[in-house]
Tab-separated table of N, CA and C in Angstrom:
chain	number	residue	atom	x	y	z
A	1	MET	N	-8.786	-1.695	2.902
A	1	MET	CA	-9.599	0.389	2.123
A	1	MET	C	-9.902	0.455	1.655
A	2	ARG	N	-10.948	1.355	0.761
A	2	ARG	CA	-11.209	1.732	-0.627
A	2	ARG	C	-11.133	2.915	0.086
A	3	VAL	N	-11.039	3.627	-0.815
A	3	VAL	CA	-11.176	5.283	-1.005
A	3	VAL	C	-12.038	5.639	-2.368
A	4	VAL	N	-13.629	6.130	-1.310
A	4	VAL	CA	-15.229	6.332	-2.520
A	4	VAL	C	-15.141	7.405	-3.114
A	5	PRO	N	-15.793	7.782	-3.956
A	5	PRO	CA	-16.484	9.503	-3.720
A	5	PRO	C	-17.535	9.591	-2.863
A	6	PHE	N	-17.803	10.579	-2.212
A	6	PHE	CA	-18.407	11.228	-1.085
A	6	PHE	C	-20.037	10.517	-1.898
A	7	ASP	N	-20.925	9.960	-1.017
A	7	ASP	CA	-22.443	9.829	-1.682
A	7	ASP	C	-23.082	11.088	-1.511
A	8	PRO	N	-23.583	11.962	-1.089
A	8	PRO	CA	-24.595	13.737	-0.052
A	8	PRO	C	-25.882	12.740	-0.030
A	9	ALA	N	-26.418	11.573	-0.364
A	9	ALA	CA	-27.620	10.832	0.257
A	9	ALA	C	-27.648	10.163	0.836
A	10	ARG	N	-26.476	10.043	1.596
A	10	ARG	CA	-25.946	8.892	2.932
A	10	ARG	C	-25.387	9.722	3.691
A	11	ALA	N	-26.400	9.885	5.194
A	11	ALA	CA	-26.077	10.194	6.118
A	11	ALA	C	-24.603	9.900	6.456
A	12	ASP	N	-24.446	8.800	7.164
A	12	ASP	CA	-23.464	8.171	7.084
A	12	ASP	C	-21.787	9.046	6.687
A	13	HIS	N	-21.746	9.506	5.085
A	13	HIS	CA	-20.821	10.369	5.148
A	13	HIS	C	-21.082	11.588	5.296
A	14	ARG	N	-22.426	11.516	5.202
A	14	ARG	CA	-22.048	13.115	5.562
A	14	ARG	C	-22.093	13.819	6.968
A	15	ALA	N	-21.895	12.732	8.607
A	15	ALA	CA	-21.875	12.746	9.504
A	15	ALA	C	-20.728	12.157	9.662
A	16	ALA	N	-19.150	11.859	8.865
A	16	ALA	CA	-18.323	10.852	9.522
A	16	ALA	C	-17.750	12.385	8.656
A	17	PHE	N	-17.548	12.932	7.293
A	17	PHE	CA	-17.195	14.058	7.004
A	17	PHE	C	-16.938	15.134	7.773
A	18	ARG	N	-18.798	15.545	8.386
A	18	ARG	CA	-18.373	17.378	9.814
A	18	ARG	C	-17.398	16.314	11.152
A	19	ASP	N	-17.941	14.784	11.352
A	19	ASP	CA	-17.476	14.591	12.805
A	19	ASP	C	-15.911	14.465	12.147
A	20	LEU	N	-15.499	13.838	11.541
A	20	LEU	CA	-13.621	13.631	11.947
A	20	LEU	C	-13.319	15.331	11.628
A	21	ASN	N	-13.799	15.726	11.508
A	21	ASN	CA	-12.897	16.774	10.952
A	21	ASN	C	-13.002	18.151	12.301
A	22	LEU	N	-14.287	17.835	12.845
A	22	LEU	CA	-15.026	18.670	14.388
A	22	LEU	C	-13.340	18.374	15.030
A	23	ALA	N	-13.848	16.409	14.985
A	23	ALA	CA	-12.685	15.986	16.135
A	23	ALA	C	-11.484	17.044	16.056
A	24	TRP	N	-10.835	16.504	15.076
A	24	TRP	CA	-9.398	17.278	14.979
A	24	TRP	C	-9.293	18.695	14.687
A	25	ILE	N	-10.284	19.660	14.675
A	25	ILE	CA	-9.738	21.303	14.623
A	25	ILE	C	-10.310	21.180	16.032
A	26	GLU	N	-11.392	20.866	16.776
A	26	GLU	CA	-11.526	21.405	18.326
A	26	GLU	C	-10.176	20.542	19.502
A	27	GLN	N	-9.770	19.528	18.697
A	27	GLN	CA	-8.535	19.399	19.627
A	27	GLN	C	-7.469	20.051	19.891
A	28	HIS	N	-7.325	20.450	18.198
A	28	HIS	CA	-5.629	21.793	18.237
A	28	HIS	C	-6.569	23.263	18.442
A	29	PHE	N	-7.052	24.033	17.505
A	29	PHE	CA	-8.129	24.616	17.337
A	29	PHE	C	-9.397	25.030	17.447
A	30	VAL	N	-9.749	26.408	17.342
A	30	VAL	CA	-10.952	27.200	17.552
A	30	VAL	C	-11.971	26.431	15.648
A	31	VAL	N	-12.421	26.249	16.069
A	31	VAL	CA	-13.777	26.092	14.345
A	31	VAL	C	-13.833	27.301	14.184
A	32	GLU	N	-14.054	27.588	13.285
A	32	GLU	CA	-14.279	28.489	12.333
A	32	GLU	C	-15.299	28.639	11.359
A	33	ALA	N	-15.933	29.737	10.954
A	33	ALA	CA	-17.321	29.781	10.005
A	33	ALA	C	-16.470	29.299	8.620
A	34	ARG	N	-15.571	29.747	8.100
A	34	ARG	CA	-15.577	28.871	6.864
A	34	ARG	C	-15.406	27.310	6.826
A	35	ASP	N	-14.956	26.442	8.535
A	35	ASP	CA	-15.556	25.560	8.516
A	35	ASP	C	-16.934	25.253	9.029
A	36	ARG	N	-17.472	25.626	9.783
A	36	ARG	CA	-18.723	25.437	9.780
A	36	ARG	C	-19.007	25.401	8.054
A	37	ARG	N	-19.821	26.385	7.533
A	37	ARG	CA	-20.170	26.234	6.488
A	37	ARG	C	-19.806	25.109	5.409
A	38	GLU	N	-18.649	25.042	5.103
A	38	GLU	CA	-18.204	23.850	4.674
A	38	GLU	C	-18.897	22.798	5.068
A	39	LEU	N	-18.542	22.747	6.627
A	39	LEU	CA	-18.938	21.270	6.724
A	39	LEU	C	-20.222	21.221	7.414
A	40	ASP	N	-21.083	22.034	6.910
A	40	ASP	CA	-22.626	22.056	7.956
A	40	ASP	C	-23.171	22.077	6.482
A	41	ASP	N	-22.997	22.099	5.174
A	41	ASP	CA	-23.411	21.679	4.280
A	41	ASP	C	-22.115	21.672	3.095
A	42	PRO	N	-21.506	20.647	2.866
A	42	PRO	CA	-20.464	20.965	2.852
A	42	PRO	C	-20.976	20.688	0.448
A	43	ASP	N	-22.418	20.023	-0.369
A	43	ASP	CA	-23.180	20.294	-1.142
A	43	ASP	C	-23.214	21.478	-1.673
A	44	ALA	N	-23.557	22.661	-1.359
A	44	ALA	CA	-23.341	23.700	-1.655
A	44	ALA	C	-22.138	25.009	-1.634
A	45	HIS	N	-21.305	24.541	-0.341
A	45	HIS	CA	-19.896	24.544	-0.466
A	45	HIS	C	-18.497	24.320	-1.001
A	46	ILE	N	-19.523	23.155	-1.613
A	46	ILE	CA	-17.389	22.331	-2.188
A	46	ILE	C	-18.098	21.537	-3.014
A	47	LEU	N	-19.364	20.418	-3.123
A	47	LEU	CA	-19.835	19.749	-4.511
A	47	LEU	C	-20.199	20.827	-5.487
A	48	ALA	N	-20.888	22.492	-4.889
A	48	ALA	CA	-21.628	22.632	-6.193
A	48	ALA	C	-20.382	24.056	-6.556
A	49	HIS	N	-19.564	23.875	-6.420
A	49	HIS	CA	-18.703	24.400	-6.822
A	49	HIS	C	-18.055	23.451	-8.066
A	50	GLY	N	-18.272	23.029	-8.063
A	50	GLY	CA	-17.389	21.536	-8.483
A	50	GLY	C	-15.981	20.725	-8.608
A	51	GLY	N	-16.082	21.073	-6.453
A	51	GLY	CA	-15.304	19.753	-5.619
A	51	GLY	C	-15.999	18.603	-5.951
A	52	ALA	N	-15.036	18.081	-5.260
A	52	ALA	CA	-15.640	16.183	-4.456
A	52	ALA	C	-14.806	16.737	-2.870
A	53	ILE	N	-15.490	14.911	-2.766
A	53	ILE	CA	-14.814	14.842	-1.526
A	53	ILE	C	-14.404	13.406	-1.470
A	54	PHE	N	-13.543	12.824	-1.153
A	54	PHE	CA	-13.088	11.381	-0.436
A	54	PHE	C	-13.897	10.824	0.720
A	55	MET	N	-13.908	9.833	0.344
A	55	MET	CA	-14.157	9.023	1.774
A	55	MET	C	-13.115	7.569	2.084
A	56	ALA	N	-12.531	7.245	3.232
A	56	ALA	CA	-11.518	5.876	2.889
A	56	ALA	C	-12.301	5.170	4.402
A	57	VAL	N	-13.106	3.926	3.213
A	57	VAL	CA	-13.612	3.253	4.252
A	57	VAL	C	-13.130	1.913	4.319
A	58	ASP	N	-13.348	1.316	5.253
A	58	ASP	CA	-12.403	-0.393	5.740
A	58	ASP	C	-13.111	-0.704	4.505
A	59	ASP	N	-12.290	-2.046	4.793
A	59	ASP	CA	-12.640	-3.447	3.950
A	59	ASP	C	-12.093	-4.442	4.941
A	60	GLY	N	-11.395	-4.238	5.561
A	60	GLY	CA	-11.196	-5.576	6.935
A	60	GLY	C	-12.362	-5.970	7.671
A	61	ALA	N	-12.172	-5.268	9.167
A	61	ALA	CA	-13.054	-6.434	10.274
A	61	ALA	C	-14.037	-5.605	10.534
A	62	ASN	N	-13.666	-4.789	10.289
A	62	ASN	CA	-15.216	-3.214	10.315
A	62	ASN	C	-14.795	-2.909	8.517
A	63	VAL	N	-15.857	-3.240	8.315
A	63	VAL	CA	-16.478	-3.377	6.256
A	63	VAL	C	-17.853	-2.603	6.886
A	64	GLY	N	-17.252	-1.200	5.404
A	64	GLY	CA	-18.090	0.226	5.435
A	64	GLY	C	-17.434	0.839	6.883
A	65	GLU	N	-16.704	0.613	8.100
A	65	GLU	CA	-16.574	2.309	8.615
A	65	GLU	C	-16.151	2.735	7.737
A	66	ILE	N	-16.585	3.700	7.892
A	66	ILE	CA	-14.718	5.091	7.502
A	66	ILE	C	-14.835	5.653	8.614
A	67	LEU	N	-12.583	5.803	7.533
A	67	LEU	CA	-11.945	5.649	8.605
A	67	LEU	C	-11.530	6.748	8.516
A	68	GLY	N	-11.140	7.442	7.147
A	68	GLY	CA	-10.730	9.459	6.960
A	68	GLY	C	-11.653	9.680	6.372
A	69	THR	N	-11.176	11.467	5.688
A	69	THR	CA	-12.754	12.141	4.643
A	69	THR	C	-11.159	13.124	4.292
A	70	CYS	N	-11.039	13.508	3.145
A	70	CYS	CA	-10.652	14.712	2.538
A	70	CYS	C	-12.339	15.781	1.440
A	71	ALA	N	-11.894	16.731	0.837
A	71	ALA	CA	-12.118	18.007	0.038
A	71	ALA	C	-11.206	18.024	-0.743
A	72	LEU	N	-11.547	18.161	-1.241
A	72	LEU	CA	-10.947	18.895	-3.349
A	72	LEU	C	-11.531	19.683	-3.430
A	73	LEU	N	-11.380	21.066	-2.937
A	73	LEU	CA	-12.112	22.639	-3.077
A	73	LEU	C	-11.324	22.332	-4.606
A	74	ALA	N	-12.369	23.403	-6.091
A	74	ALA	CA	-12.150	23.904	-6.754
A	74	ALA	C	-11.372	25.421	-6.554
A	75	GLU	N	-10.473	25.520	-7.825
A	75	GLU	CA	-10.077	26.895	-7.346
A	75	GLU	C	-10.329	28.094	-9.023
A	76	PRO	N	-10.208	28.896	-8.468
A	76	PRO	CA	-11.369	29.418	-9.920
A	76	PRO	C	-10.704	29.727	-11.294
A	77	ASP	N	-8.975	29.351	-10.609
A	77	ASP	CA	-8.345	29.495	-11.936
A	77	ASP	C	-8.186	27.798	-12.787
A	78	GLY	N	-8.688	26.753	-11.930
A	78	GLY	CA	-8.280	25.734	-11.702
A	78	GLY	C	-7.410	25.455	-11.520
A	79	ALA	N	-6.743	25.667	-10.462
A	79	ALA	CA	-5.805	24.647	-9.584
A	79	ALA	C	-7.325	23.610	-8.254
A	80	CYS	N	-6.555	22.938	-7.656
A	80	CYS	CA	-8.076	22.521	-6.657
A	80	CYS	C	-7.097	23.040	-5.603
A	81	GLU	N	-7.793	22.999	-4.128
A	81	GLU	CA	-7.220	22.829	-3.511
A	81	GLU	C	-7.642	21.436	-2.250
A	82	LEU	N	-6.638	20.969	-1.947
A	82	LEU	CA	-7.001	20.399	-1.766
A	82	LEU	C	-7.030	20.255	0.980
A	83	ALA	N	-8.466	20.157	1.532
A	83	ALA	CA	-8.902	20.111	2.142
A	83	ALA	C	-9.922	19.646	3.415
A	84	LYS	N	-9.507	20.032	4.159
A	84	LYS	CA	-10.273	18.584	5.522
A	84	LYS	C	-10.212	17.458	5.204
A	85	MET	N	-9.208	17.761	5.111
A	85	MET	CA	-8.080	16.155	5.937
A	85	MET	C	-7.965	15.648	7.025
A	86	ALA	N	-9.255	14.309	7.099
A	86	ALA	CA	-8.950	14.085	8.534
A	86	ALA	C	-9.272	12.495	8.850
A	87	VAL	N	-8.681	12.047	9.310
A	87	VAL	CA	-8.565	10.077	9.671
A	87	VAL	C	-8.841	10.274	11.209
A	88	HIS	N	-9.779	8.981	11.521
A	88	HIS	CA	-10.524	8.429	13.184
A	88	HIS	C	-8.993	8.499	13.713
A	89	ALA	N	-8.876	8.975	14.573
A	89	ALA	CA	-7.839	8.501	15.789
A	89	ALA	C	-7.004	6.842	15.466
A	90	ALA	N	-7.669	6.619	15.719
A	90	ALA	CA	-7.458	4.626	15.973
A	90	ALA	C	-6.918	3.954	14.088
A	91	ALA	N	-7.526	4.908	13.088
A	91	ALA	CA	-6.815	4.139	11.779
A	91	ALA	C	-5.289	5.015	11.640
A	92	ARG	N	-4.995	5.959	12.731
A	92	ARG	CA	-3.716	6.695	12.159
A	92	ARG	C	-2.851	5.411	12.077
A	93	GLY	N	-1.383	6.070	10.895
A	93	GLY	CA	-0.492	5.547	10.526
A	93	GLY	C	-0.784	4.334	10.177
A	94	ARG	N	-2.182	4.197	9.731
A	94	ARG	CA	-2.163	2.591	8.483
A	94	ARG	C	-2.347	3.060	7.287
A	95	GLY	N	-2.231	4.379	6.815
A	95	GLY	CA	-1.965	4.401	5.457
A	95	GLY	C	-3.330	5.311	5.089
A	96	VAL	N	-4.096	5.976	6.021
A	96	VAL	CA	-5.518	6.519	5.014
A	96	VAL	C	-5.303	7.818	4.836
A	97	GLY	N	-4.523	8.742	5.419
A	97	GLY	CA	-4.239	10.008	5.743
A	97	GLY	C	-3.381	9.758	3.863
A	98	ARG	N	-2.541	8.907	3.525
A	98	ARG	CA	-1.612	8.611	2.507
A	98	ARG	C	-3.100	7.985	0.833
A	99	ALA	N	-3.556	7.609	1.411
A	99	ALA	CA	-4.328	7.005	0.319
A	99	ALA	C	-5.889	7.934	-0.058
A	100	LEU	N	-6.273	8.454	1.031
A	100	LEU	CA	-6.672	10.374	0.666
A	100	LEU	C	-6.487	10.756	0.124
A	101	GLY	N	-4.988	12.022	0.099
A	101	GLY	CA	-4.489	12.902	-0.629
A	101	GLY	C	-3.895	11.977	-1.780
A	102	GLU	N	-3.212	10.522	-1.878
A	102	GLU	CA	-2.689	9.995	-3.469
A	102	GLU	C	-4.259	10.143	-4.622
A	103	ALA	N	-5.625	10.050	-4.038
A	103	ALA	CA	-6.766	10.070	-4.395
A	103	ALA	C	-7.646	11.520	-4.604
A	104	ALA	N	-7.291	12.433	-3.575
A	104	ALA	CA	-7.635	14.286	-4.182
A	104	ALA	C	-6.178	14.191	-5.230
A	105	VAL	N	-5.188	13.983	-5.191
A	105	VAL	CA	-4.190	13.911	-6.969
A	105	VAL	C	-4.183	13.697	-7.999
A	106	ALA	N	-4.508	12.214	-7.846
A	106	ALA	CA	-5.277	11.673	-8.987
A	106	ALA	C	-6.462	12.365	-9.428
A	107	ALA	N	-7.936	13.002	-8.578
A	107	ALA	CA	-8.517	13.858	-8.754
A	107	ALA	C	-8.376	15.400	-9.461
A	108	ALA	N	-7.435	15.505	-9.408
A	108	ALA	CA	-7.293	17.342	-9.891
A	108	ALA	C	-6.089	16.920	-11.312
A	109	ARG	N	-5.818	15.821	-11.167
A	109	ARG	CA	-5.052	15.602	-11.912
A	109	ARG	C	-5.644	14.479	-13.233
A	110	ALA	N	-6.552	14.685	-12.764
A	110	ALA	CA	-8.110	13.682	-14.077
A	110	ALA	C	-8.570	15.527	-14.601
A	111	ARG	N	-8.894	16.024	-13.631
A	111	ARG	CA	-9.117	16.896	-13.796
A	111	ARG	C	-8.067	18.030	-14.561
A	112	GLY	N	-7.541	18.336	-14.618
A	112	GLY	CA	-6.556	18.778	-15.407
A	112	GLY	C	-5.947	20.032	-15.267
A	113	ALA	N	-6.035	19.922	-13.663
A	113	ALA	CA	-5.590	21.044	-12.635
A	113	ALA	C	-4.393	21.792	-13.044
A	114	PRO	N	-3.731	22.536	-13.051
A	114	PRO	CA	-1.900	22.424	-12.126
A	114	PRO	C	-1.316	22.647	-11.521
A	115	ARG	N	-2.002	22.467	-10.340
A	115	ARG	CA	-1.316	22.469	-9.326
A	115	ARG	C	-2.162	22.135	-7.970
A	116	VAL	N	-2.272	21.531	-7.073
A	116	VAL	CA	-2.882	21.225	-5.937
A	116	VAL	C	-1.988	21.977	-5.029
A	117	ASP	N	-3.432	22.938	-4.307
A	117	ASP	CA	-2.922	24.222	-3.350
A	117	ASP	C	-3.125	23.497	-1.505
A	118	LEU	N	-2.511	23.908	-0.110
A	118	LEU	CA	-3.416	23.382	0.464
A	118	LEU	C	-2.307	24.644	1.211
A	119	LEU	N	-3.942	24.532	2.662
A	119	LEU	CA	-3.450	25.728	3.771
A	119	LEU	C	-3.386	24.835	5.060
A	120	SER	N	-2.067	24.731	5.749
A	120	SER	CA	-2.383	23.638	7.678
A	120	SER	C	-1.651	24.692	8.040
A	121	ASN	N	-1.295	24.084	9.075
A	121	ASN	CA	-0.208	24.370	9.854
A	121	ASN	C	0.787	24.186	11.019
A	122	THR	N	2.071	23.914	11.277
A	122	THR	CA	2.345	23.660	11.710
A	122	THR	C	2.411	22.487	12.326
A	123	VAL	N	2.101	22.754	13.764
A	123	VAL	CA	1.983	21.837	14.985
A	123	VAL	C	1.402	20.761	14.147
A	124	LEU	N	0.295	20.479	13.174
A	124	LEU	CA	0.337	19.345	12.739
A	124	LEU	C	1.192	18.416	11.330
A	125	GLY	N	2.109	18.635	12.798
A	125	GLY	CA	3.692	16.986	12.266
A	125	GLY	C	3.768	16.538	11.006
A	126	PRO	N	2.550	15.304	11.610
A	126	PRO	CA	2.013	14.078	10.750
A	126	PRO	C	1.497	14.286	9.739
A	127	ALA	N	1.012	15.991	10.224
A	127	ALA	CA	0.261	15.734	7.756
A	127	ALA	C	0.986	16.445	7.354
A	128	ILE	N	1.561	17.590	8.214
A	128	ILE	CA	2.986	18.163	6.948
A	128	ILE	C	3.763	17.267	6.205
A	129	GLY	N	4.039	16.072	6.878
A	129	GLY	CA	5.550	14.953	6.859
A	129	GLY	C	4.468	14.473	5.673
A	130	LEU	N	2.905	13.938	5.505
A	130	LEU	CA	2.582	13.690	4.570
A	130	LEU	C	2.300	14.478	3.377
A	131	TYR	N	1.999	15.467	3.354
A	131	TYR	CA	1.434	16.249	2.320
A	131	TYR	C	3.522	16.201	1.459
A	132	ARG	N	4.562	16.644	2.198
A	132	ARG	CA	5.962	16.730	1.480
A	132	ARG	C	6.010	15.413	0.993
A	133	ALA	N	5.965	14.095	1.710
A	133	ALA	CA	6.446	12.998	1.261
A	133	ALA	C	4.972	12.844	-0.174
A	134	LEU	N	4.439	13.927	-0.560
A	134	LEU	CA	3.099	12.893	-1.858
A	134	LEU	C	3.463	13.877	-2.677
A	135	GLY	N	4.658	15.126	-1.713
A	135	GLY	CA	5.633	15.722	-3.319
A	135	GLY	C	4.957	17.411	-2.562
A	136	PHE	N	3.841	18.104	-2.418
A	136	PHE	CA	4.224	19.257	-1.845
A	136	PHE	C	5.320	20.268	-1.060
A	137	VAL	N	4.882	21.105	-1.645
A	137	VAL	CA	6.492	22.123	-1.213
A	137	VAL	C	6.329	23.623	-0.472
A	138	GLU	N	6.788	23.772	0.403
A	138	GLU	CA	6.474	25.171	1.713
A	138	GLU	C	6.384	26.840	0.495
A	139	VAL	N	5.402	27.294	0.402
A	139	VAL	CA	5.472	28.252	0.061
A	139	VAL	C	4.904	29.477	0.084
A	140	PRO	N	4.935	31.015	0.325
A	140	PRO	CA	4.285	32.146	1.194
A	140	PRO	C	3.836	31.876	1.677
A	141	LEU	N	2.976	32.198	2.124
A	141	LEU	CA	1.322	31.999	3.297
A	141	LEU	C	1.034	33.465	2.930
A	142	PRO	N	0.177	33.348	2.087
A	142	PRO	CA	-1.446	34.885	1.813
A	142	PRO	C	-1.894	35.152	2.614
A	143	ALA	N	-2.453	36.173	2.547
A	143	ALA	CA	-4.242	36.877	2.786
A	143	ALA	C	-4.862	35.522	3.395
A	144	THR	N	-5.622	34.889	4.216
A	144	THR	CA	-6.562	33.481	4.379
A	144	THR	C	-7.162	33.613	5.310
A	145	ASP	N	-8.292	33.194	4.840
A	145	ASP	CA	-9.182	33.791	6.019
A	145	ASP	C	-9.470	32.802	7.108
A	146	TYR	N	-8.561	31.189	7.269
A	146	TYR	CA	-8.382	30.572	8.530
A	146	TYR	C	-7.109	30.819	9.061
A	147	ALA	N	-7.647	31.671	9.934
A	147	ALA	CA	-6.827	32.357	11.413
A	147	ALA	C	-5.654	31.287	11.966
A	148	ARG	N	-6.325	29.410	11.882
A	148	ARG	CA	-5.504	28.398	12.290
A	148	ARG	C	-4.350	28.450	11.517
A	149	ALA	N	-4.774	28.755	9.834
A	149	ALA	CA	-3.513	28.205	8.776
A	149	ALA	C	-2.022	29.216	9.197
A	150	ASN	N	-0.923	29.110	9.220
A	150	ASN	CA	1.158	29.036	9.484
A	150	ASN	C	1.890	29.150	8.517
A	151	ILE	N	0.281	28.433	6.936
A	151	ILE	CA	1.777	27.346	6.418
A	151	ILE	C	0.757	27.020	5.287
A	152	LYS	N	1.301	27.523	4.129
A	152	LYS	CA	1.000	27.105	2.775
A	152	LYS	C	1.787	26.423	1.839
A	153	MET	N	1.264	25.145	1.814
A	153	MET	CA	1.688	24.342	0.278
A	153	MET	C	1.215	24.068	-0.463
A	154	VAL	N	2.317	23.285	-2.600
A	154	VAL	CA	1.511	23.275	-3.209
A	154	VAL	C	2.383	21.945	-4.144
A	155	LEU	N	1.545	21.898	-4.707
A	155	LEU	CA	1.804	20.036	-5.292
A	155	LEU	C	1.659	21.169	-7.141
A	156	ASP	N	3.234	21.102	-7.556
A	156	ASP	CA	2.781	21.346	-8.958
A	156	ASP	C	3.071	20.308	-10.236
A	157	LEU	N	1.245	19.765	-10.502
A	157	LEU	CA	1.359	18.907	-11.264
A	157	LEU	C	1.456	18.894	-12.817
A	158	SER	N	2.157	20.439	-12.475
A	158	SER	CA	1.929	21.012	-14.556
A	158	SER	C	3.916	20.615	-14.581
A	159	ARG	N	4.418	20.409	-14.004
A	159	ARG	CA	6.413	19.579	-13.878
A	159	ARG	C	5.803	18.280	-13.731
A	160	MET	N	4.589	17.207	-13.527
A	160	MET	CA	5.393	16.471	-13.349
A	160	MET	C	4.759	15.057	-13.865
A	161	HIS	N	4.466	15.460	-15.613
A	161	HIS	CA	5.186	15.138	-16.137
A	161	HIS	C	3.784	13.996	-17.121
A	162	GLY	N	2.778	13.604	-16.538
A	162	GLY	CA	1.944	12.788	-16.525
A	162	GLY	C	1.821	11.242	-15.604
A	163	ARG	N	2.984	11.746	-14.640
A	163	ARG	CA	3.611	10.449	-14.249
A	163	ARG	C	2.909	10.064	-13.395
A	164	PRO	N	1.634	8.931	-12.670
A	164	PRO	CA	0.859	8.763	-11.892
A	164	PRO	C	0.733	8.698	-10.907
A	165	THR	N	0.366	10.077	-9.737
A	165	THR	CA	0.313	10.365	-8.770
A	165	THR	C	0.108	9.030	-6.941
A	166	GLY	N	-1.158	8.322	-8.270
A	166	GLY	CA	-2.244	7.392	-6.767
A	166	GLY	C	-2.632	6.602	-7.015
A	167	PRO	N	-3.627	5.717	-6.908
A	167	PRO	CA	-4.036	4.572	-7.103
A	167	PRO	C	-4.772	4.485	-8.330
A	168	THR	N	-5.267	3.316	-9.403
A	168	THR	CA	-5.454	3.860	-10.542
A	168	THR	C	-6.908	3.747	-9.811
A	169	PRO	N	-8.223	4.508	-10.783
A	169	PRO	CA	-9.191	3.991	-9.830
A	169	PRO	C	-9.977	2.289	-11.422
A	170	ASP	N	-10.376	1.729	-10.177
A	170	ASP	CA	-11.546	0.799	-10.971
A	170	ASP	C	-12.458	1.274	-11.762
A	171	PRO	N	-13.377	-0.713	-12.371
A	171	PRO	CA	-14.322	-0.233	-12.765
A	171	PRO	C	-15.261	0.268	-12.812
A	172	ASN	N	-15.533	0.684	-11.017
A	172	ASN	CA	-16.436	0.649	-11.026
A	172	ASN	C	-16.301	2.487	-10.143
A	173	GLY	N	-14.621	3.008	-10.484
A	173	GLY	CA	-15.056	4.489	-10.521
A	173	GLY	C	-14.012	4.742	-8.701
A	174	GLU	N	-13.742	3.332	-7.990
A	174	GLU	CA	-13.299	3.632	-6.989
A	174	GLU	C	-11.737	3.131	-6.643
A	175	ARG	N	-10.991	3.470	-5.607
A	175	ARG	CA	-10.265	3.362	-5.577
A	175	ARG	C	-9.470	2.486	-4.383
A	176	HIS	N	-8.816	1.375	-4.834
A	176	HIS	CA	-8.052	0.297	-4.334
A	176	HIS	C	-7.009	1.190	-3.416
A	177	CYS	N	-6.778	0.733	-2.329
A	177	CYS	CA	-5.138	0.811	-1.738
A	177	CYS	C	-5.376	0.097	-0.787
A	178	LYS	N	-4.076	-0.375	0.023
A	178	LYS	CA	-3.715	-1.540	0.155
A	178	LYS	C	-3.195	-0.802	2.214
A	179	ASP	N	-4.144	-1.517	2.815
A	179	ASP	CA	-3.474	-0.256	4.610
A	179	ASP	C	-1.400	-0.488	4.580
A	180	ARG	N	-1.191	0.524	4.861
A	180	ARG	CA	-0.104	0.235	4.813
A	180	ARG	C	1.046	-0.072	6.268
A	181	ILE	N	0.487	-1.089	6.677
A	181	ILE	CA	0.323	-1.404	8.379
A	181	ILE	C	2.285	-2.222	8.306
A	182	GLY	N	3.077	-0.738	9.592
A	182	GLY	CA	4.110	-1.650	9.699
A	182	GLY	C	4.434	-2.637	9.955
């Protein structure tokens, strides 16, 4: 598996970002206005504001299949928000979410962000476990425009003293991760 940057010119990247996210949101919650904006036009609502999107791509039997995706939104204070993390149901439990999370944290660190924030919901137990494993800690939930959010977590990058937090980029700008199949 490789984690690669989202390519806005690729229809499969656009479709996977939208469809994978809609699948998990609709399974557990209601699609909200902010979801629609970010998923329907990631260029205007994520990338144009300094954000990034990552795609996990299969290098195995289904070469090129998109296994998962996540976004890193730029916040006005220089921090980043981890958002829109989704993994294809058939790829869950294979380390895809961890690879995406590590890539997003590494990107936030590379841009000098002091922290990475995220909003989630505690019914998403495996996701909350992953965030904790990546070093995120729960903080008080502020007012938010997401009705489904009932937890805020933060990863303080300013305390990490330069320790690597994810895979090292190769010369082509891609991040390589091994599947973590138990």
